[in-house]
Amino acid sequence: DTGVSQDPRHKITKRGQNVTFRCDPISEHNRLYWYRQTLGQGPEFLTYFQNEAQLEKSRLLSDRFSAERPKGSFSTLEIQRTEQGDSAMYLCASSLVAETEAFFGQGTRLTVV
Amino acid sequence: AQSVTQPDIHITVSEGASLELRCNYSYGATPYLFWYVQSPGQGLQLLLKYFSGDTLVQGIKGFEAEFKRSQSSFNLRKPSVHWSDAAEYFCAVGRSGGGADGLTFGKGTHLIIQP
């Protein structure tokens, strides 16, 4: 399977704990995007990378959130001191370059208890 | 600020019947418009997009959409639905014709197919 891969698929954590998600984009895709989708809502843009450079962060990305793409390949999204409001599906997508179709992964479902 | 409204949360259609899903957008410049489909346990898949030219665009799986600037609408249609079309459909507006940076999605329309 050469699609966008996200790990883990599901994560249950206690409030206050830190969690980290991983996204492996399609090989050679330069752009990588993170979105969050809560129940009954459409995806909301969080941030995106061009190679290893983080080019934009939405205001939804609070100080507790950090995303990295250290070698321009896989990316990680870390949430510190999780809150119940962080419960959501976290989606990753990648595209070859700016103007080409983005392909989404299946997402990581986070539940904060 | 850009926004997308999908007025119908749920739509039920009989298999073989035609389908129209509504989408209205608000955007300050020339909009780049997209329709995505999300099946259970699957990622979002792009059905079609519009950013210029012919206002009727064709997509995958037999879907089409029509851009109407005067109505700020970008409705999705299919002449005859199949049971496999049951899914969540999202309309989105963006600032470029590709990629996924800064897309604004609607809340989605859940499509149910009756046998």
CSV table of C-alpha atoms in Angstrom, one decimal:
chain,number,residue,atom,x,y,z
A,1,ASP,CA,0.0,0.0,0.0
A,2,THR,CA,1.6,3.3,-1.1
A,3,GLY,CA,-1.0,5.6,0.4
A,4,VAL,CA,-0.7,8.0,3.4
A,5,SER,CA,-0.2,6.0,6.5
A,6,GLN,CA,-1.0,7.1,10.0
A,7,ASP,CA,-0.1,5.5,13.3
A,8,PRO,CA,-1.7,4.6,15.6
A,9,ARG,CA,-5.2,4.3,14.3
A,10,HIS,CA,-6.7,4.7,17.7
A,11,LYS,CA,-5.4,6.2,20.9
A,12,ILE,CA,-7.1,6.4,24.3
A,13,THR,CA,-5.3,8.6,26.8
A,14,LYS,CA,-6.0,10.1,30.2
A,15,ARG,CA,-6.4,13.8,30.5
A,16,GLY,CA,-3.1,15.5,31.2
A,17,GLN,CA,-1.0,13.0,29.3
A,18,ASN,CA,1.1,13.7,26.3
A,19,VAL,CA,0.4,11.9,23.0
A,20,THR,CA,2.3,11.7,19.7
A,21,PHE,CA,0.9,10.7,16.3
A,22,ARG,CA,2.9,9.8,13.2
A,23,CYS,CA,2.1,10.3,9.6
A,24,ASP,CA,4.0,8.7,6.7
A,25,PRO,CA,3.2,10.5,3.4
A,26,ILE,CA,3.3,9.1,0.0
A,27,SER,CA,6.9,8.7,-1.1
A,28,GLU,CA,8.4,11.8,-2.7
A,29,HIS,CA,5.4,14.0,-1.7
A,30,ASN,CA,6.8,17.4,-0.7
A,31,ARG,CA,3.8,18.7,1.1
A,32,LEU,CA,2.2,17.3,4.2
A,33,TYR,CA,-0.9,18.6,6.0
A,34,TRP,CA,-2.6,18.0,9.3
A,35,TYR,CA,-6.3,18.4,9.9
A,36,ARG,CA,-8.5,17.7,12.9
A,37,GLN,CA,-12.1,16.4,12.6
A,38,THR,CA,-14.5,16.4,15.6
A,39,LEU,CA,-17.7,14.4,15.6
A,40,GLY,CA,-20.3,15.9,13.3
A,41,GLN,CA,-17.9,18.5,11.8
A,42,GLY,CA,-15.8,18.8,8.8
A,43,PRO,CA,-12.1,18.6,8.9
A,44,GLU,CA,-10.3,21.8,10.2
A,45,PHE,CA,-6.9,22.8,9.0
A,46,LEU,CA,-4.1,22.7,11.6
A,47,THR,CA,-0.8,23.1,9.8
A,48,TYR,CA,1.2,22.1,6.7
A,49,PHE,CA,4.8,21.5,5.7
A,50,GLN,CA,6.8,22.0,2.5
A,51,ASN,CA,9.6,19.4,2.9
A,52,GLU,CA,10.8,20.1,6.5
A,53,ALA,CA,9.7,23.7,6.7
A,54,GLN,CA,6.4,24.3,8.6
A,55,LEU,CA,4.9,27.0,6.4
A,56,GLU,CA,1.6,27.7,8.2
A,57,LYS,CA,-0.1,27.1,11.5
A,58,SER,CA,-3.7,27.8,12.1
A,59,ARG,CA,-4.9,29.5,15.3
A,60,LEU,CA,-6.4,26.1,16.3
A,61,LEU,CA,-2.9,24.9,16.9
A,62,SER,CA,-2.5,26.0,20.5
A,63,ASP,CA,0.8,26.1,22.4
A,64,ARG,CA,0.1,22.5,23.5
A,65,PHE,CA,0.3,21.3,19.9
A,66,SER,CA,3.6,20.9,18.0
A,67,ALA,CA,4.2,19.3,14.7
A,68,GLU,CA,7.5,18.4,13.1
A,69,ARG,CA,8.8,17.0,9.9
A,70,PRO,CA,12.5,16.7,10.6
A,71,LYS,CA,13.8,15.1,7.4
A,72,GLY,CA,11.1,16.1,5.1
A,73,SER,CA,9.6,12.6,5.1
A,74,PHE,CA,7.4,11.5,8.0
A,75,SER,CA,5.8,13.9,10.4
A,76,THR,CA,4.8,13.8,14.0
A,77,LEU,CA,2.0,15.7,15.8
A,78,GLU,CA,2.4,16.0,19.6
A,79,ILE,CA,-0.3,17.1,22.0
A,80,GLN,CA,0.9,18.0,25.5
A,81,ARG,CA,-1.3,18.0,28.6
A,82,THR,CA,-4.3,16.6,26.7
A,83,GLU,CA,-7.8,17.9,27.4
A,84,GLN,CA,-11.1,16.3,26.7
A,85,GLY,CA,-11.7,18.8,23.9
A,86,ASP,CA,-8.7,17.3,22.1
A,87,SER,CA,-10.8,14.2,21.4
A,88,ALA,CA,-11.1,14.0,17.6
A,89,MET,CA,-9.9,12.3,14.5
A,90,TYR,CA,-6.5,13.7,13.4
A,91,LEU,CA,-6.0,13.5,9.6
A,92,CYS,CA,-2.9,13.7,7.6
A,93,ALA,CA,-2.6,14.3,3.9
A,94,SER,CA,0.2,14.7,1.4
A,95,SER,CA,0.6,16.1,-2.1
A,96,LEU,CA,3.5,16.0,-4.5
A,97,VAL,CA,3.7,19.8,-4.9
A,98,ALA,CA,1.4,22.7,-4.1
A,99,GLU,CA,-1.1,22.5,-6.9
A,100,THR,CA,-1.5,18.7,-7.1
A,101,GLU,CA,-4.2,16.5,-5.5
A,102,ALA,CA,-3.8,15.9,-1.8
A,103,PHE,CA,-4.3,12.3,-0.6
A,104,PHE,CA,-5.6,11.8,2.9
A,105,GLY,CA,-4.7,9.0,5.4
A,106,GLN,CA,-7.3,7.1,7.4
A,107,GLY,CA,-6.6,9.2,10.5
A,108,THR,CA,-5.8,8.7,14.1
A,109,ARG,CA,-8.8,8.7,16.5
A,110,LEU,CA,-7.9,10.2,19.8
A,111,THR,CA,-10.1,9.8,22.9
A,112,VAL,CA,-9.2,11.7,26.0
A,113,VAL,CA,-10.8,10.3,29.2
B,1,ALA,CA,-13.3,34.8,6.3
B,2,GLN,CA,-14.2,31.9,4.1
B,3,SER,CA,-17.0,29.5,5.0
B,4,VAL,CA,-18.9,26.6,3.6
B,5,THR,CA,-22.5,25.7,4.3
B,6,GLN,CA,-24.0,22.3,3.6
B,7,PRO,CA,-27.6,22.7,4.5
B,8,ASP,CA,-28.5,19.0,4.6
B,9,ILE,CA,-27.1,16.9,7.4
B,10,HIS,CA,-28.6,13.7,6.1
B,11,ILE,CA,-30.1,12.7,2.8
B,12,THR,CA,-31.8,9.5,1.9
B,13,VAL,CA,-32.0,8.4,-1.7
B,14,SER,CA,-33.3,5.2,-3.3
B,15,GLU,CA,-30.8,3.2,-5.2
B,16,GLY,CA,-30.9,4.2,-8.9
B,17,ALA,CA,-32.4,7.6,-8.1
B,18,SER,CA,-30.7,10.9,-8.9
B,19,LEU,CA,-28.8,12.8,-6.2
B,20,GLU,CA,-28.1,16.4,-5.5
B,21,LEU,CA,-26.1,17.6,-2.5
B,22,ARG,CA,-26.1,21.3,-1.8
B,23,CYS,CA,-23.1,23.5,-1.0
B,24,ASN,CA,-22.9,27.2,-0.5
B,25,TYR,CA,-19.7,29.1,0.1
B,26,SER,CA,-18.5,32.5,1.2
B,27,TYR,CA,-15.1,33.6,-0.1
B,28,GLY,CA,-13.6,37.0,-0.8
B,29,ALA,CA,-11.8,36.1,-4.0
B,30,THR,CA,-12.1,33.6,-6.8
B,31,PRO,CA,-12.9,30.4,-5.0
B,32,TYR,CA,-11.3,27.1,-5.5
B,33,LEU,CA,-14.0,24.5,-4.7
B,34,PHE,CA,-13.8,20.8,-3.9
B,35,TRP,CA,-16.0,17.9,-3.1
B,36,TYR,CA,-14.6,15.0,-1.0
B,37,VAL,CA,-16.1,11.7,0.0
B,38,GLN,CA,-15.4,9.9,3.3
B,39,SER,CA,-16.4,6.3,3.7
B,40,PRO,CA,-16.4,4.7,7.2
B,41,GLY,CA,-12.9,3.9,8.3
B,42,GLN,CA,-11.4,5.6,5.2
B,43,GLY,CA,-9.6,8.8,4.5
B,44,LEU,CA,-11.1,11.6,2.4
B,45,GLN,CA,-11.1,11.1,-1.3
B,46,LEU,CA,-11.3,13.9,-3.8
B,47,LEU,CA,-14.3,13.6,-6.1
B,48,LEU,CA,-13.8,16.8,-8.2
B,49,LYS,CA,-12.7,20.3,-8.1
B,50,TYR,CA,-13.3,23.7,-9.8
B,51,PHE,CA,-11.3,26.8,-10.1
B,52,SER,CA,-11.9,28.2,-13.6
B,53,GLY,CA,-13.3,27.4,-17.0
B,54,ASP,CA,-16.4,25.4,-17.6
B,55,THR,CA,-18.7,25.7,-14.7
B,56,LEU,CA,-19.9,22.1,-15.0
B,57,VAL,CA,-17.1,19.8,-13.8
B,58,GLN,CA,-16.9,16.1,-14.0
B,59,GLY,CA,-15.4,13.9,-11.4
B,60,ILE,CA,-14.8,10.3,-10.5
B,61,LYS,CA,-17.4,7.7,-9.8
B,62,GLY,CA,-19.9,9.4,-12.1
B,63,PHE,CA,-20.2,12.6,-10.0
B,64,GLU,CA,-20.5,16.1,-11.4
B,65,ALA,CA,-20.8,19.6,-9.9
B,66,GLU,CA,-22.0,22.9,-11.1
B,67,PHE,CA,-20.5,26.2,-10.0
B,68,LYS,CA,-23.0,29.1,-9.9
B,69,ARG,CA,-21.2,32.3,-8.9
B,70,SER,CA,-24.5,34.3,-8.7
B,71,GLN,CA,-25.8,31.8,-6.1
B,72,SER,CA,-22.4,31.1,-4.4
B,73,SER,CA,-23.2,27.5,-4.9
B,74,PHE,CA,-21.3,24.4,-5.9
B,75,ASN,CA,-23.9,21.5,-5.8
B,76,LEU,CA,-22.9,17.9,-6.4
B,77,ARG,CA,-25.0,15.7,-8.6
B,78,LYS,CA,-25.2,12.1,-9.7
B,79,PRO,CA,-27.8,10.8,-12.1
B,80,SER,CA,-28.1,7.3,-10.6
B,81,VAL,CA,-26.8,6.4,-7.2
B,82,HIS,CA,-25.4,3.0,-6.2
B,83,TRP,CA,-25.4,1.4,-2.8
B,84,SER,CA,-21.7,2.0,-2.6
B,85,ASP,CA,-22.2,5.7,-2.7
B,86,ALA,CA,-23.4,5.7,0.9
B,87,ALA,CA,-20.9,7.9,2.7
B,88,GLU,CA,-20.2,11.3,4.1
B,89,TYR,CA,-19.7,14.1,1.5
B,90,PHE,CA,-17.8,17.3,2.2
B,91,CYS,CA,-17.7,20.4,0.2
B,92,ALA,CA,-14.6,22.6,0.7
B,93,VAL,CA,-13.2,26.0,-0.4
B,94,GLY,CA,-9.5,26.7,-0.7
B,95,ARG,CA,-7.1,29.4,-1.9
B,96,SER,CA,-5.4,27.3,-4.5
B,97,GLY,CA,-6.3,24.7,-7.1
B,98,GLY,CA,-4.5,21.8,-5.4
B,99,GLY,CA,-2.9,20.6,-2.3
B,100,ALA,CA,-4.7,20.9,1.0
B,101,ASP,CA,-3.4,24.0,2.7
B,102,GLY,CA,-6.0,26.1,4.4
B,103,LEU,CA,-9.0,24.2,3.1
B,104,THR,CA,-12.3,25.2,4.8
B,105,PHE,CA,-14.7,22.3,4.9
B,106,GLY,CA,-18.5,22.2,5.4
B,107,LYS,CA,-20.0,20.0,8.1
B,108,GLY,CA,-20.8,17.3,5.7
B,109,THR,CA,-23.8,15.6,4.3
B,110,HIS,CA,-24.5,11.9,5.3
B,111,LEU,CA,-25.9,10.0,2.3
B,112,ILE,CA,-28.0,7.0,3.0
B,113,ILE,CA,-29.0,4.7,0.1
B,114,GLN,CA,-32.3,2.8,0.4
B,115,PRO,CA,-32.5,-0.5,-1.5
